[in-house]
Amino acid sequence: MNEKRPIVINEIYEAPKPDFMTKQRLSEELCRSTDYIDDLIKRGSLKEEIHFTRAGRTLTFYYPQIKKDLAPKLAEVV
């Protein structure tokens, strides 16, 4: 029971982000409003079957693709 374990100092654990997100969660990740997400969809910046899927009135967003496609654009806006 006297196992030696290394002590890690100043390491912050960040849980991995889920691949699929709701509009609310995506807006929090992008630090934008849900209206901004709606505008991205209306402008065509987010495309169905590439960036999100639709099941009835529910949208599910694919975060890895959105991050890949929009990260440079979001950096310019900020």
Short mmCIF file of N, CA and C in Angstrom, two decimals:
data_model
loop_
_atom_site.label_atom_id
_atom_site.label_comp_id
_atom_site.label_asym_id
_atom_site.label_seq_id
_atom_site.Cartn_x
_atom_site.Cartn_y
_atom_site.Cartn_z
N MET A 1 0.80 -1.20 0.00
CA MET A 1 0.00 0.00 0.00
C MET A 1 0.85 1.27 0.00
N ASN A 2 2.11 1.13 0.14
CA ASN A 2 2.98 2.30 0.13
C ASN A 2 3.52 2.54 -1.27
N GLU A 3 2.61 2.68 -2.21
CA GLU A 3 3.02 2.94 -3.58
C GLU A 3 3.49 4.38 -3.70
N LYS A 4 4.52 4.57 -4.47
CA LYS A 4 5.00 5.93 -4.71
C LYS A 4 4.30 6.46 -5.95
N ARG A 5 3.70 7.62 -5.79
CA ARG A 5 3.02 8.26 -6.91
C ARG A 5 3.61 9.65 -7.09
N PRO A 6 3.80 10.06 -8.32
CA PRO A 6 4.32 11.41 -8.54
C PRO A 6 3.27 12.45 -8.17
N ILE A 7 3.73 13.56 -7.66
CA ILE A 7 2.84 14.66 -7.33
C ILE A 7 2.86 15.64 -8.49
N VAL A 8 1.69 15.99 -8.95
CA VAL A 8 1.57 16.92 -10.06
C VAL A 8 1.07 18.25 -9.50
N ILE A 9 1.83 19.30 -9.77
CA ILE A 9 1.48 20.62 -9.27
C ILE A 9 1.10 21.51 -10.46
N ASN A 10 0.09 22.32 -10.24
CA ASN A 10 -0.37 23.29 -11.23
C ASN A 10 -0.87 22.64 -12.52
N GLU A 11 -1.42 21.48 -12.42
CA GLU A 11 -2.01 20.84 -13.59
C GLU A 11 -3.51 20.93 -13.47
N ILE A 12 -4.14 21.50 -14.46
CA ILE A 12 -5.59 21.66 -14.45
C ILE A 12 -6.19 20.61 -15.37
N TYR A 13 -7.12 19.86 -14.84
CA TYR A 13 -7.79 18.85 -15.64
C TYR A 13 -8.95 19.49 -16.40
N GLU A 14 -8.96 19.33 -17.69
CA GLU A 14 -10.07 19.78 -18.50
C GLU A 14 -10.70 18.57 -19.16
N ALA A 15 -11.97 18.39 -18.88
CA ALA A 15 -12.68 17.27 -19.47
C ALA A 15 -12.77 17.48 -20.98
N PRO A 16 -12.66 16.42 -21.75
CA PRO A 16 -12.77 16.57 -23.21
C PRO A 16 -14.17 17.07 -23.58
N LYS A 17 -14.23 17.89 -24.60
CA LYS A 17 -15.52 18.41 -25.04
C LYS A 17 -16.24 17.32 -25.84
N PRO A 18 -17.55 17.25 -25.69
CA PRO A 18 -18.29 16.26 -26.47
C PRO A 18 -18.28 16.64 -27.95
N ASP A 19 -18.39 15.65 -28.80
CA ASP A 19 -18.40 15.90 -30.24
C ASP A 19 -19.70 16.57 -30.69
N PHE A 20 -20.81 16.21 -30.06
CA PHE A 20 -22.11 16.75 -30.45
C PHE A 20 -22.66 17.62 -29.33
N MET A 21 -23.20 18.80 -29.71
CA MET A 21 -23.66 19.77 -28.72
C MET A 21 -25.01 20.35 -29.11
N THR A 22 -25.71 20.83 -28.09
CA THR A 22 -26.93 21.60 -28.33
C THR A 22 -26.53 23.02 -28.73
N LYS A 23 -27.50 23.78 -29.20
CA LYS A 23 -27.21 25.16 -29.58
C LYS A 23 -26.74 25.97 -28.37
N GLN A 24 -27.36 25.74 -27.22
CA GLN A 24 -26.97 26.46 -26.01
C GLN A 24 -25.52 26.15 -25.63
N ARG A 25 -25.16 24.89 -25.65
CA ARG A 25 -23.78 24.50 -25.29
C ARG A 25 -22.78 25.05 -26.31
N LEU A 26 -23.12 25.01 -27.59
CA LEU A 26 -22.24 25.54 -28.62
C LEU A 26 -22.04 27.04 -28.43
N SER A 27 -23.10 27.76 -28.12
CA SER A 27 -22.97 29.20 -27.92
C SER A 27 -22.06 29.49 -26.72
N GLU A 28 -22.13 28.68 -25.68
CA GLU A 28 -21.24 28.85 -24.53
C GLU A 28 -19.79 28.56 -24.91
N GLU A 29 -19.56 27.53 -25.71
CA GLU A 29 -18.20 27.19 -26.12
C GLU A 29 -17.59 28.28 -27.00
N LEU A 30 -18.42 28.91 -27.84
CA LEU A 30 -17.93 29.95 -28.73
C LEU A 30 -17.98 31.34 -28.08
N CYS A 31 -18.51 31.41 -26.86
CA CYS A 31 -18.67 32.70 -26.14
C CYS A 31 -19.51 33.67 -26.97
N ARG A 32 -20.57 33.16 -27.53
CA ARG A 32 -21.50 33.95 -28.34
C ARG A 32 -22.93 33.63 -27.91
N SER A 33 -23.88 34.41 -28.38
CA SER A 33 -25.28 34.17 -28.05
C SER A 33 -25.87 33.12 -28.98
N THR A 34 -27.04 32.60 -28.59
CA THR A 34 -27.72 31.64 -29.46
C THR A 34 -28.21 32.35 -30.73
N ASP A 35 -28.49 33.65 -30.65
CA ASP A 35 -28.86 34.41 -31.85
C ASP A 35 -27.72 34.44 -32.86
N TYR A 36 -26.48 34.50 -32.37
CA TYR A 36 -25.31 34.47 -33.25
C TYR A 36 -25.25 33.13 -33.99
N ILE A 37 -25.57 32.04 -33.29
CA ILE A 37 -25.59 30.71 -33.93
C ILE A 37 -26.66 30.69 -35.01
N ASP A 38 -27.84 31.26 -34.71
CA ASP A 38 -28.91 31.34 -35.71
C ASP A 38 -28.45 32.14 -36.93
N ASP A 39 -27.73 33.24 -36.70
CA ASP A 39 -27.23 34.05 -37.81
C ASP A 39 -26.23 33.27 -38.67
N LEU A 40 -25.37 32.47 -38.03
CA LEU A 40 -24.42 31.65 -38.79
C LEU A 40 -25.15 30.66 -39.70
N ILE A 41 -26.25 30.12 -39.21
CA ILE A 41 -27.04 29.18 -40.01
C ILE A 41 -27.71 29.92 -41.17
N LYS A 42 -28.29 31.09 -40.89
CA LYS A 42 -28.97 31.86 -41.94
C LYS A 42 -28.01 32.33 -43.03
N ARG A 43 -26.79 32.71 -42.65
CA ARG A 43 -25.79 33.17 -43.62
C ARG A 43 -25.18 32.02 -44.40
N GLY A 44 -25.36 30.79 -43.91
CA GLY A 44 -24.79 29.64 -44.59
C GLY A 44 -23.40 29.27 -44.10
N SER A 45 -22.94 29.91 -43.03
CA SER A 45 -21.63 29.57 -42.48
C SER A 45 -21.66 28.19 -41.83
N LEU A 46 -22.81 27.82 -41.27
CA LEU A 46 -23.00 26.48 -40.72
C LEU A 46 -23.96 25.75 -41.65
N LYS A 47 -23.52 24.63 -42.18
CA LYS A 47 -24.30 23.89 -43.16
C LYS A 47 -24.85 22.59 -42.56
N GLU A 48 -26.11 22.31 -42.92
CA GLU A 48 -26.74 21.08 -42.45
C GLU A 48 -26.02 19.87 -43.01
N GLU A 49 -25.92 18.83 -42.22
CA GLU A 49 -25.23 17.57 -42.53
C GLU A 49 -23.71 17.71 -42.51
N ILE A 50 -23.19 18.92 -42.40
CA ILE A 50 -21.74 19.10 -42.23
C ILE A 50 -21.46 19.59 -40.82
N HIS A 51 -22.15 20.67 -40.43
CA HIS A 51 -21.93 21.26 -39.11
C HIS A 51 -23.02 20.90 -38.11
N PHE A 52 -24.20 20.54 -38.59
CA PHE A 52 -25.29 20.19 -37.68
C PHE A 52 -26.27 19.26 -38.36
N THR A 53 -27.04 18.57 -37.53
CA THR A 53 -28.13 17.73 -38.03
C THR A 53 -29.42 18.24 -37.42
N ARG A 54 -30.50 17.92 -38.10
CA ARG A 54 -31.81 18.39 -37.66
C ARG A 54 -32.70 17.17 -37.44
N ALA A 55 -33.30 17.09 -36.26
CA ALA A 55 -34.27 16.05 -35.96
C ALA A 55 -35.53 16.76 -35.47
N GLY A 56 -36.48 16.95 -36.37
CA GLY A 56 -37.65 17.75 -36.03
C GLY A 56 -37.22 19.20 -35.87
N ARG A 57 -37.47 19.75 -34.69
CA ARG A 57 -37.06 21.14 -34.42
C ARG A 57 -35.77 21.21 -33.62
N THR A 58 -35.15 20.08 -33.39
CA THR A 58 -33.93 20.04 -32.58
C THR A 58 -32.70 19.99 -33.48
N LEU A 59 -31.76 20.89 -33.20
CA LEU A 59 -30.50 20.91 -33.93
C LEU A 59 -29.40 20.35 -33.04
N THR A 60 -28.56 19.50 -33.61
CA THR A 60 -27.41 18.96 -32.91
C THR A 60 -26.17 19.35 -33.70
N PHE A 61 -25.25 20.04 -33.04
CA PHE A 61 -24.08 20.59 -33.72
C PHE A 61 -22.87 19.70 -33.52
N TYR A 62 -22.09 19.54 -34.58
CA TYR A 62 -20.87 18.73 -34.57
C TYR A 62 -19.69 19.65 -34.29
N TYR A 63 -19.25 19.70 -33.05
CA TYR A 63 -18.26 20.67 -32.59
C TYR A 63 -16.90 20.57 -33.28
N PRO A 64 -16.32 19.38 -33.49
CA PRO A 64 -14.99 19.34 -34.12
C PRO A 64 -14.95 20.02 -35.49
N GLN A 65 -15.97 19.82 -36.31
CA GLN A 65 -16.00 20.45 -37.63
C GLN A 65 -16.21 21.95 -37.53
N ILE A 66 -17.07 22.37 -36.62
CA ILE A 66 -17.31 23.81 -36.43
C ILE A 66 -16.03 24.49 -35.97
N LYS A 67 -15.35 23.88 -35.03
CA LYS A 67 -14.10 24.45 -34.53
C LYS A 67 -13.07 24.57 -35.65
N LYS A 68 -12.97 23.54 -36.46
CA LYS A 68 -12.01 23.52 -37.57
C LYS A 68 -12.32 24.61 -38.59
N ASP A 69 -13.59 24.77 -38.94
CA ASP A 69 -13.97 25.71 -39.99
C ASP A 69 -14.08 27.16 -39.51
N LEU A 70 -14.50 27.36 -38.26
CA LEU A 70 -14.78 28.72 -37.80
C LEU A 70 -13.72 29.32 -36.89
N ALA A 71 -12.79 28.55 -36.39
CA ALA A 71 -11.82 29.09 -35.43
C ALA A 71 -11.08 30.31 -35.98
N PRO A 72 -10.55 30.30 -37.21
CA PRO A 72 -9.87 31.51 -37.70
C PRO A 72 -10.82 32.70 -37.84
N LYS A 73 -12.06 32.45 -38.24
CA LYS A 73 -13.03 33.53 -38.40
C LYS A 73 -13.41 34.13 -37.06
N LEU A 74 -13.58 33.28 -36.04
CA LEU A 74 -13.94 33.79 -34.72
C LEU A 74 -12.81 34.60 -34.12
N ALA A 75 -11.58 34.24 -34.39
CA ALA A 75 -10.44 34.98 -33.87
C ALA A 75 -10.42 36.40 -34.45
N GLU A 76 -10.85 36.56 -35.70
CA GLU A 76 -10.89 37.89 -36.32
C GLU A 76 -11.99 38.75 -35.72
N VAL A 77 -13.11 38.13 -35.33
CA VAL A 77 -14.24 38.87 -34.78
C VAL A 77 -13.91 39.42 -33.40
N VAL A 78 -13.20 38.65 -32.61
CA VAL A 78 -12.87 39.05 -31.23
C VAL A 78 -11.85 40.10 -31.27
#
